[in-house]
Short mmCIF file of C-alpha atoms and ligand atoms in Angstrom, two decimals:
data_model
loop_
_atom_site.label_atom_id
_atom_site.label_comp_id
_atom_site.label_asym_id
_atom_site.label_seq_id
_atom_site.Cartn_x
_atom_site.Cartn_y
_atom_site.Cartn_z
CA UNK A 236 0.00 0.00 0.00
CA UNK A 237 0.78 3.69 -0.88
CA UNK A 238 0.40 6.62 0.94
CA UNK A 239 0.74 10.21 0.16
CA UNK A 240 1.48 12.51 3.02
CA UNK A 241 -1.57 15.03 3.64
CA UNK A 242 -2.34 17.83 6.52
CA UNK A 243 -4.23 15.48 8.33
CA UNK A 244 -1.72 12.75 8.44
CA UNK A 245 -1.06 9.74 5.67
CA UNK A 246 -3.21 8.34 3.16
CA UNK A 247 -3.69 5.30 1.24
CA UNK A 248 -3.04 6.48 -2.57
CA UNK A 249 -6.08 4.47 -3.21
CA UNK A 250 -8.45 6.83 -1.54
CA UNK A 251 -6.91 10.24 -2.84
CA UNK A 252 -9.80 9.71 -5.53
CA UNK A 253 -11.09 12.75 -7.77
CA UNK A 254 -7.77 14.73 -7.30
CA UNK A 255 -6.42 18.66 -8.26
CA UNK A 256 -3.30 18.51 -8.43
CA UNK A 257 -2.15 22.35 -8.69
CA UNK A 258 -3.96 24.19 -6.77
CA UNK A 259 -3.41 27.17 -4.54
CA UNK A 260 -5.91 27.45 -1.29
CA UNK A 261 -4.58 30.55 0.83
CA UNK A 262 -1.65 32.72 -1.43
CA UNK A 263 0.35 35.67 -0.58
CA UNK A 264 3.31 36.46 1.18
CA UNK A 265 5.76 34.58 2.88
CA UNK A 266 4.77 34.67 7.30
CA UNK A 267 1.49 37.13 5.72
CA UNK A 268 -1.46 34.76 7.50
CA UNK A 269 0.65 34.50 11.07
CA UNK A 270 1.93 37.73 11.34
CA UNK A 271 -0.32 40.11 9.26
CA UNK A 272 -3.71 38.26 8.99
CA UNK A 273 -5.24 41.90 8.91
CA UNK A 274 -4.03 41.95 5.00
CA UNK A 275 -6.70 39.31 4.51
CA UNK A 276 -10.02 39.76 3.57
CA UNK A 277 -12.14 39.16 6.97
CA UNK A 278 -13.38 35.75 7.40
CA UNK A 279 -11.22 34.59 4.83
CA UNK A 280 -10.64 30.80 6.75
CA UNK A 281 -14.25 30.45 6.20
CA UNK A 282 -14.96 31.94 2.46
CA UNK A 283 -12.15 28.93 2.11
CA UNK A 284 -14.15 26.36 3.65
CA UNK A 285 -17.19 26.97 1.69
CA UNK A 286 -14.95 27.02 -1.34
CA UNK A 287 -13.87 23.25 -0.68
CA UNK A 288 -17.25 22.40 0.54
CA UNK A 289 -18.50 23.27 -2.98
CA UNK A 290 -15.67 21.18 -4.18
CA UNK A 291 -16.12 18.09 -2.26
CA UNK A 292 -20.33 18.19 -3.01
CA UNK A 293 -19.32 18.22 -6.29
CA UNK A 294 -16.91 14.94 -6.32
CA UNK A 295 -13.53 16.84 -5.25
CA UNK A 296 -12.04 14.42 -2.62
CA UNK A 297 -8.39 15.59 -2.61
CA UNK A 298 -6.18 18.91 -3.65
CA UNK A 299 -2.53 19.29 -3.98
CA UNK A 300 -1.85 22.65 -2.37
CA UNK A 301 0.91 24.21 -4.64
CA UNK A 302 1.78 27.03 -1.99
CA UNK A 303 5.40 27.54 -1.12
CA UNK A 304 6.75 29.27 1.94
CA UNK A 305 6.96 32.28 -0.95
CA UNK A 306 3.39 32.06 -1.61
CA UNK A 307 2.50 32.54 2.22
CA UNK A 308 2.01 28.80 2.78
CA UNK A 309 -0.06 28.31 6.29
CA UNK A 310 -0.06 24.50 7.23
CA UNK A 311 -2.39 25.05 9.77
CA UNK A 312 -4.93 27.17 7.70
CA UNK A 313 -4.66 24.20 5.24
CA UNK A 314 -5.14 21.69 8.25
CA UNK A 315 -8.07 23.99 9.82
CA UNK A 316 -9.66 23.74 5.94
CA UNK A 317 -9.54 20.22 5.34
CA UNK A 318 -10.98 19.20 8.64
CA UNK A 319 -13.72 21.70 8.50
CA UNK A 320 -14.60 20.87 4.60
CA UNK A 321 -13.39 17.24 4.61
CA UNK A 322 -11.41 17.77 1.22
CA UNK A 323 -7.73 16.03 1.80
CA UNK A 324 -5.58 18.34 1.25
CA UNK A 325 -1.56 17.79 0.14
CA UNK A 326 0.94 20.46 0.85
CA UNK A 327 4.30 20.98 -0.38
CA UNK A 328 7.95 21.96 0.98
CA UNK A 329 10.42 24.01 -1.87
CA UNK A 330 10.26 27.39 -3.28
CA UNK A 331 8.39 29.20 -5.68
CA UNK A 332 10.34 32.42 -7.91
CA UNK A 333 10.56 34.72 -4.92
CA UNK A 334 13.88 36.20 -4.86
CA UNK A 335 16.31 34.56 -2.41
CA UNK A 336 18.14 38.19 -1.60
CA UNK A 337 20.20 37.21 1.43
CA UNK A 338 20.00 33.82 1.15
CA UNK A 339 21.45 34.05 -2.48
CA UNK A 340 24.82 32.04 -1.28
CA UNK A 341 22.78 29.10 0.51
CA UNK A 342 24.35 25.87 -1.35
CA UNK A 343 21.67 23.54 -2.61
CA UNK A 344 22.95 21.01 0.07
CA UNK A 345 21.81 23.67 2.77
CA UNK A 346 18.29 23.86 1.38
CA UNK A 347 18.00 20.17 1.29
CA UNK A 348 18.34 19.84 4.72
CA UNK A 349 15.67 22.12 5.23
CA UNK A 350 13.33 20.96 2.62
CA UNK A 351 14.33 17.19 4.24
CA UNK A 352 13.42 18.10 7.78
CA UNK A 353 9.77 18.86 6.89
CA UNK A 354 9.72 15.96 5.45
CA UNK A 355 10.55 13.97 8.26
CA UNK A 356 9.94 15.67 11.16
CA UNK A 357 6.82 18.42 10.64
CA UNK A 358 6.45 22.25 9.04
CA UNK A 359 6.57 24.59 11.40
CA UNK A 360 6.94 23.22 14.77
CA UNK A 361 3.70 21.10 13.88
CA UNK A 362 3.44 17.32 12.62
CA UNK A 363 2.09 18.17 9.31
CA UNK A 364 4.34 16.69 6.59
CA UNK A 365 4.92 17.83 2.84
CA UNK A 366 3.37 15.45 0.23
CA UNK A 367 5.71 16.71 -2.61
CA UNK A 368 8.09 18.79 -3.49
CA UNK A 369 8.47 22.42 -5.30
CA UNK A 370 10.80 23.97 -7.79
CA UNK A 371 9.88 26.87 -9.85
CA UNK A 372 11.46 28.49 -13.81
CA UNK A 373 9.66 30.90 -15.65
CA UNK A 374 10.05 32.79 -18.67
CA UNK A 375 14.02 33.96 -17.00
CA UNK A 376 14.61 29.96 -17.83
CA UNK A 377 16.34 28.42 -14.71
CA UNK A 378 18.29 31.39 -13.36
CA UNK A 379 21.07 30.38 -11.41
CA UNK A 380 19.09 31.06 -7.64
CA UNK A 381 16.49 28.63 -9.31
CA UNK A 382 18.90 26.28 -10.33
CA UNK A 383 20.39 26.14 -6.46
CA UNK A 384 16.68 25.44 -5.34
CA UNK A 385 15.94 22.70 -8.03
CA UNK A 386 19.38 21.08 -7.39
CA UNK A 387 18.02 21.10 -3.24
CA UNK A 388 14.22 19.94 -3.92
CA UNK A 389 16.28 16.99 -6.47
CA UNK A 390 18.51 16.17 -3.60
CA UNK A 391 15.15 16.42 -1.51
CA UNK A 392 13.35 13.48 -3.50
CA UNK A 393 16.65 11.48 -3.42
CA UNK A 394 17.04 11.61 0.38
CA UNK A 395 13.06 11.76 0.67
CA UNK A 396 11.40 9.39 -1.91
CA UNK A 397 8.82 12.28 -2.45
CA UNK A 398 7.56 13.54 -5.96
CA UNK A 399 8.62 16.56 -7.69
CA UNK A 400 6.04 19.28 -9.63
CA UNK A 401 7.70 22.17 -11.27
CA UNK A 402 6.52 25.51 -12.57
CA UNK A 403 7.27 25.78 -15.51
CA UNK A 404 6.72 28.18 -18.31
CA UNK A 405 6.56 26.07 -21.83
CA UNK A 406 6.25 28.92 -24.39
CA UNK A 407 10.49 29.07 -23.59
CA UNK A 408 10.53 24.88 -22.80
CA UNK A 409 12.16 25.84 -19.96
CA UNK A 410 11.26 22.15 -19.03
CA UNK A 411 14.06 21.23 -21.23
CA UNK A 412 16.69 22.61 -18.78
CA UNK A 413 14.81 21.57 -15.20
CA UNK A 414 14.71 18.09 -16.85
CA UNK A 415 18.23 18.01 -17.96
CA UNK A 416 19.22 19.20 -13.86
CA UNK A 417 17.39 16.62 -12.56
CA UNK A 418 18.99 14.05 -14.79
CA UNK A 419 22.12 15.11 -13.45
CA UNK A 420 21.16 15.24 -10.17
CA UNK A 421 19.62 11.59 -10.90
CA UNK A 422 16.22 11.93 -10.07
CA UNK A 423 13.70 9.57 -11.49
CA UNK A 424 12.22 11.11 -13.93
CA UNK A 425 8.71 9.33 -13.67
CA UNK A 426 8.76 11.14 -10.34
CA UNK A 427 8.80 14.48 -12.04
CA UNK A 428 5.50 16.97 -12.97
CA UNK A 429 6.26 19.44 -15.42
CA UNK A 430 3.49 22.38 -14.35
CA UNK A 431 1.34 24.26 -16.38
CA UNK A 432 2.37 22.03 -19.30
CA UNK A 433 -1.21 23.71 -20.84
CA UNK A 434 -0.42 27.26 -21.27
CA UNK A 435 0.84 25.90 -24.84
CA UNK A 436 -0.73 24.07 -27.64
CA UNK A 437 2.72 22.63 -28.95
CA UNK A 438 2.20 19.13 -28.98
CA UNK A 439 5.92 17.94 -30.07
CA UNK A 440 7.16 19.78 -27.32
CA UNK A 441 4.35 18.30 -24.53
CA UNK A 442 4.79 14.64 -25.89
CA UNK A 443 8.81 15.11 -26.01
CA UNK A 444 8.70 15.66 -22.13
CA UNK A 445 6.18 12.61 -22.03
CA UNK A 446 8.92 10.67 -23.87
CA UNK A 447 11.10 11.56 -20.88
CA UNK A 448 9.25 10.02 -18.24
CA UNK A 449 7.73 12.58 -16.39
CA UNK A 450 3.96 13.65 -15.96
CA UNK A 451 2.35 16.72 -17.22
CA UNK A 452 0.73 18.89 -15.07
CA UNK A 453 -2.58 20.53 -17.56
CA UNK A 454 -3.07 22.59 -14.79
CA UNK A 455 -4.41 26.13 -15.76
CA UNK A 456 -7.90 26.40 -16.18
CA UNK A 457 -9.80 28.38 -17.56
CA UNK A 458 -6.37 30.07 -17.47
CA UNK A 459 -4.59 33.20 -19.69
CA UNK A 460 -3.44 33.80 -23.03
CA UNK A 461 -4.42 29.76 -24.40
CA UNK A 462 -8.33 29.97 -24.30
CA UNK A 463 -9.85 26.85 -22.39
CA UNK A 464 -11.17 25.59 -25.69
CA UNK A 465 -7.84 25.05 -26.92
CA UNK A 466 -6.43 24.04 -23.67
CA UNK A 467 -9.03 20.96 -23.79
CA UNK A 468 -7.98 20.27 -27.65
CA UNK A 469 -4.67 19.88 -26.22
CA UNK A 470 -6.00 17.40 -23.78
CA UNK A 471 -7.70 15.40 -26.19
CA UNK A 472 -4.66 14.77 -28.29
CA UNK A 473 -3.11 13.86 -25.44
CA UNK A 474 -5.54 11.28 -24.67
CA UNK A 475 -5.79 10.11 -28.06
CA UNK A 476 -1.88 9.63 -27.81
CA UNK A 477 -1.99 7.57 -25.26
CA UNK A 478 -1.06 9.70 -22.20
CA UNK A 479 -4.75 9.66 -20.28
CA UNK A 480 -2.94 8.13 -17.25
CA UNK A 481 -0.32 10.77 -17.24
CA UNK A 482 -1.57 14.08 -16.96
CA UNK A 483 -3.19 15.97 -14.00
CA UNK A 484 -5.66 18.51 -14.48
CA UNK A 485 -6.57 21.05 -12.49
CA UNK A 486 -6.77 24.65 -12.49
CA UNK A 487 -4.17 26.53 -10.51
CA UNK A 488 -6.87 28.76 -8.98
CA UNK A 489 -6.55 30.38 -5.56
CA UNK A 490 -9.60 30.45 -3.39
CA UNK A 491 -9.47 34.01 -3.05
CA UNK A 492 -11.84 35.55 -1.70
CA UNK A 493 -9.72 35.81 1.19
CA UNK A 494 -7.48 38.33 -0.43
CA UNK A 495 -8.81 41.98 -0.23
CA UNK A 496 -9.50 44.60 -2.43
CA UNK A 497 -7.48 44.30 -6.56
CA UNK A 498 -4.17 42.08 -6.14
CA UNK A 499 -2.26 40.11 -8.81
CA UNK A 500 -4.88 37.75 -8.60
CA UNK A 501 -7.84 39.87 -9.05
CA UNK A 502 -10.96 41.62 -7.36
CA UNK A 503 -12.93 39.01 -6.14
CA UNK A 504 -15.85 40.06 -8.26
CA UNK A 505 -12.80 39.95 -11.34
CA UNK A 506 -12.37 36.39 -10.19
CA UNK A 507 -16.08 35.30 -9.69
CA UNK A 508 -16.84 36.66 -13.43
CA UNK A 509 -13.72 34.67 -14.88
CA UNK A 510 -14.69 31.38 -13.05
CA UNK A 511 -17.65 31.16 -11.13
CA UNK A 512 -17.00 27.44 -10.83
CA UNK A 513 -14.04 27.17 -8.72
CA UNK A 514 -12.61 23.95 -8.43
CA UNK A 515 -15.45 22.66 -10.47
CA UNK A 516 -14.70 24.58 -13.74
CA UNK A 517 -13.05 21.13 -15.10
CA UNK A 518 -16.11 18.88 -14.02
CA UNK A 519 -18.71 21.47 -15.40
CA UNK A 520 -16.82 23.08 -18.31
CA UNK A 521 -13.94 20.75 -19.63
CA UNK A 522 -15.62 17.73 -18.96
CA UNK A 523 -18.72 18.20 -21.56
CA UNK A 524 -16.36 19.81 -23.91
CA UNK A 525 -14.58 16.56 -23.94
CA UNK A 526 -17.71 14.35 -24.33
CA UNK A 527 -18.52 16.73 -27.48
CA UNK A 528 -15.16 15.99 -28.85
CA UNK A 529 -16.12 12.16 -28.62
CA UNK A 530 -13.79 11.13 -25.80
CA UNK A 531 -16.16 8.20 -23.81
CA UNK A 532 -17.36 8.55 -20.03
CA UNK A 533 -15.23 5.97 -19.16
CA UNK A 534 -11.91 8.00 -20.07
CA UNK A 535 -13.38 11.15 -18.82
CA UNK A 536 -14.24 9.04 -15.33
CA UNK A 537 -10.92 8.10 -14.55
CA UNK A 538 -9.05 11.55 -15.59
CA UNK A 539 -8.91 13.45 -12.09
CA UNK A 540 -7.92 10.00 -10.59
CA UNK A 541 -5.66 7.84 -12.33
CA UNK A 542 -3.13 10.56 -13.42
CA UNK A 543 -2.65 11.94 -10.21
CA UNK A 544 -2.79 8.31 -8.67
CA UNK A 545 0.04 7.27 -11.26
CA UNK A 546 1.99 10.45 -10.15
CA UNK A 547 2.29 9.85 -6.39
CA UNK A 548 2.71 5.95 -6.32
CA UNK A 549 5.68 6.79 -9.02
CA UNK A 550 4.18 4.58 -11.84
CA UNK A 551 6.60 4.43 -14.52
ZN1 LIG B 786 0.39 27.51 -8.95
#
């Protein structure tokens, strides 16, 4: 038996079930919830818990929370969350892009450590261990700070066992250069998820990482600049390839109506007009546009499952 760690303490892989596996539930700042919770819109713990309610009535049983220390991670607003709403929820140890500033010289065997000890002894002072770890390259490609981290969160799954996602930005492949790191750094590579592997439509690029071994991560929905239609096209050649046991979806969406007033993110009324489904925009929006494009129940049954199944039990 398989387990995955989540807030709430290990899980059988078998029971993760209908699965997101890039999502965001509380982002901001780095130490924002703890030390400045007044930055937050008020009642924000609870506009989160009806979020994930509406998830899990609508067949959501687990989400992998994609927020790095960076991104304001709070393992016991994720803990408080998934009790309250019942969703399992998987966290994450790395970084995100946030600049290092005075931790610039920190050698990657330095960050391991760190990134290691949450994995085996708790985030935070608490008992709440990562389920996977976190390396982010964007359009920069993997600057040299990023390759320092991705070298540590490698060294991380070695020591560790854990899986790897990565941010990734494929309009520049950066996932060419994180793959070739890890390679060096001899990771497995069917331990690997290249992120947000669907903000192109470039098929010979998506099924050359496939042809490495790693997993895709289709996880920006409804997403910018690729229009959801052509995000699920993308998905459906996928499928038709081959790879529906391979890719996560999911939709990289914060639940944020807990930040106030217009950040990065959006106004919450910005956010409720762009996807008034939450974490049900794939079950209510992608899924019938896949029926339409002839892809049977069956296939479309097992997608939020077997991928991210696949992913954490390390299926080659
Ligand atoms: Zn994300």
């Amino acid at each position: 038996m398989a387990t995955v760690n989540t807030v709430l303490g290990p899980l059988d892989t078998a029971r993760m079930g209908v699965t997101l596996a890039h999502e965001h539930i509380l982002s901001s700042n780095a130490g924002i919830p703890e030390n400045f919770p007044e930055l937050l819109e008020e009642g924000y713990i609870d506009h989160i818990v009806e979020g994930l309610q509406k998830a899990k009535a609508g067949g959501i049983q687990t989400v992998v929370d994609a927020t790095t220390l960076d991104l304001g991670r709070n393992v016991g607003v994720l803990a408080e969350a998934s009790r309250r709403s019942g969703v399992n929820i998987i966290c994450c140890t790395g970084w995100w892009t946030e600049k290092l500033r005075f931790l610039s010289g920190v050698d990657p065997d330095r960050w391991a450590r760190a990134f290691v000890r949450e994995v085996e002894k708790g985030i935070s002072g608490t008992n709440i261990r990562p389920g996977i770890l976190k390396g982010a390259s964007d359009m920069a490609g993997v600057t040299p700070e990023q390759e320092t981290v991705l070298r540590a969160v490698a060294r991380a799954q070695r020591q560790t066992g854990l899986p790897i996602m990565l941010h990734s930005y494929p309009a520049g492949q950066v996932g060419r250069r994180q793959i070739a790191i890890l390679k060096e750094e001899g990771v497995p590579l069917h331990r690997v998820k290249i992120d947000h592997s669907n903000d192109t439509t470039d098929l010979e690029y998506l099924l050359w990482l496939l042809g490495q071994g790693v997993y895709l991560g289709l996880d920006r929905y409804p997403g910018d600049n690729v229009s959801p239609l052509a995000r699920t096209r993308t998905l459906k050649a996928l499928i038709d390839a081959g790879f529906a046991g391979r890719v996560c979806i999911s939709h990289d969406w914060s639940l944020a109506r807990h930040v106030a007033g217009d950040s990065a993110i959006g106004s919450p009324e910005k956010r409720q007009k762009l996807n008034p489904h939450g974490y049900l925009y794939i079950k209510n929006v992608v899924f019938p546009q896949l029926r339409e494009m002839g892809v049977s129940d069956t296939v479309i049954g097992k997608l939020l499952v077997e991928g991210p199944r696949n992913f954490f039990e390390g299926k080659e």
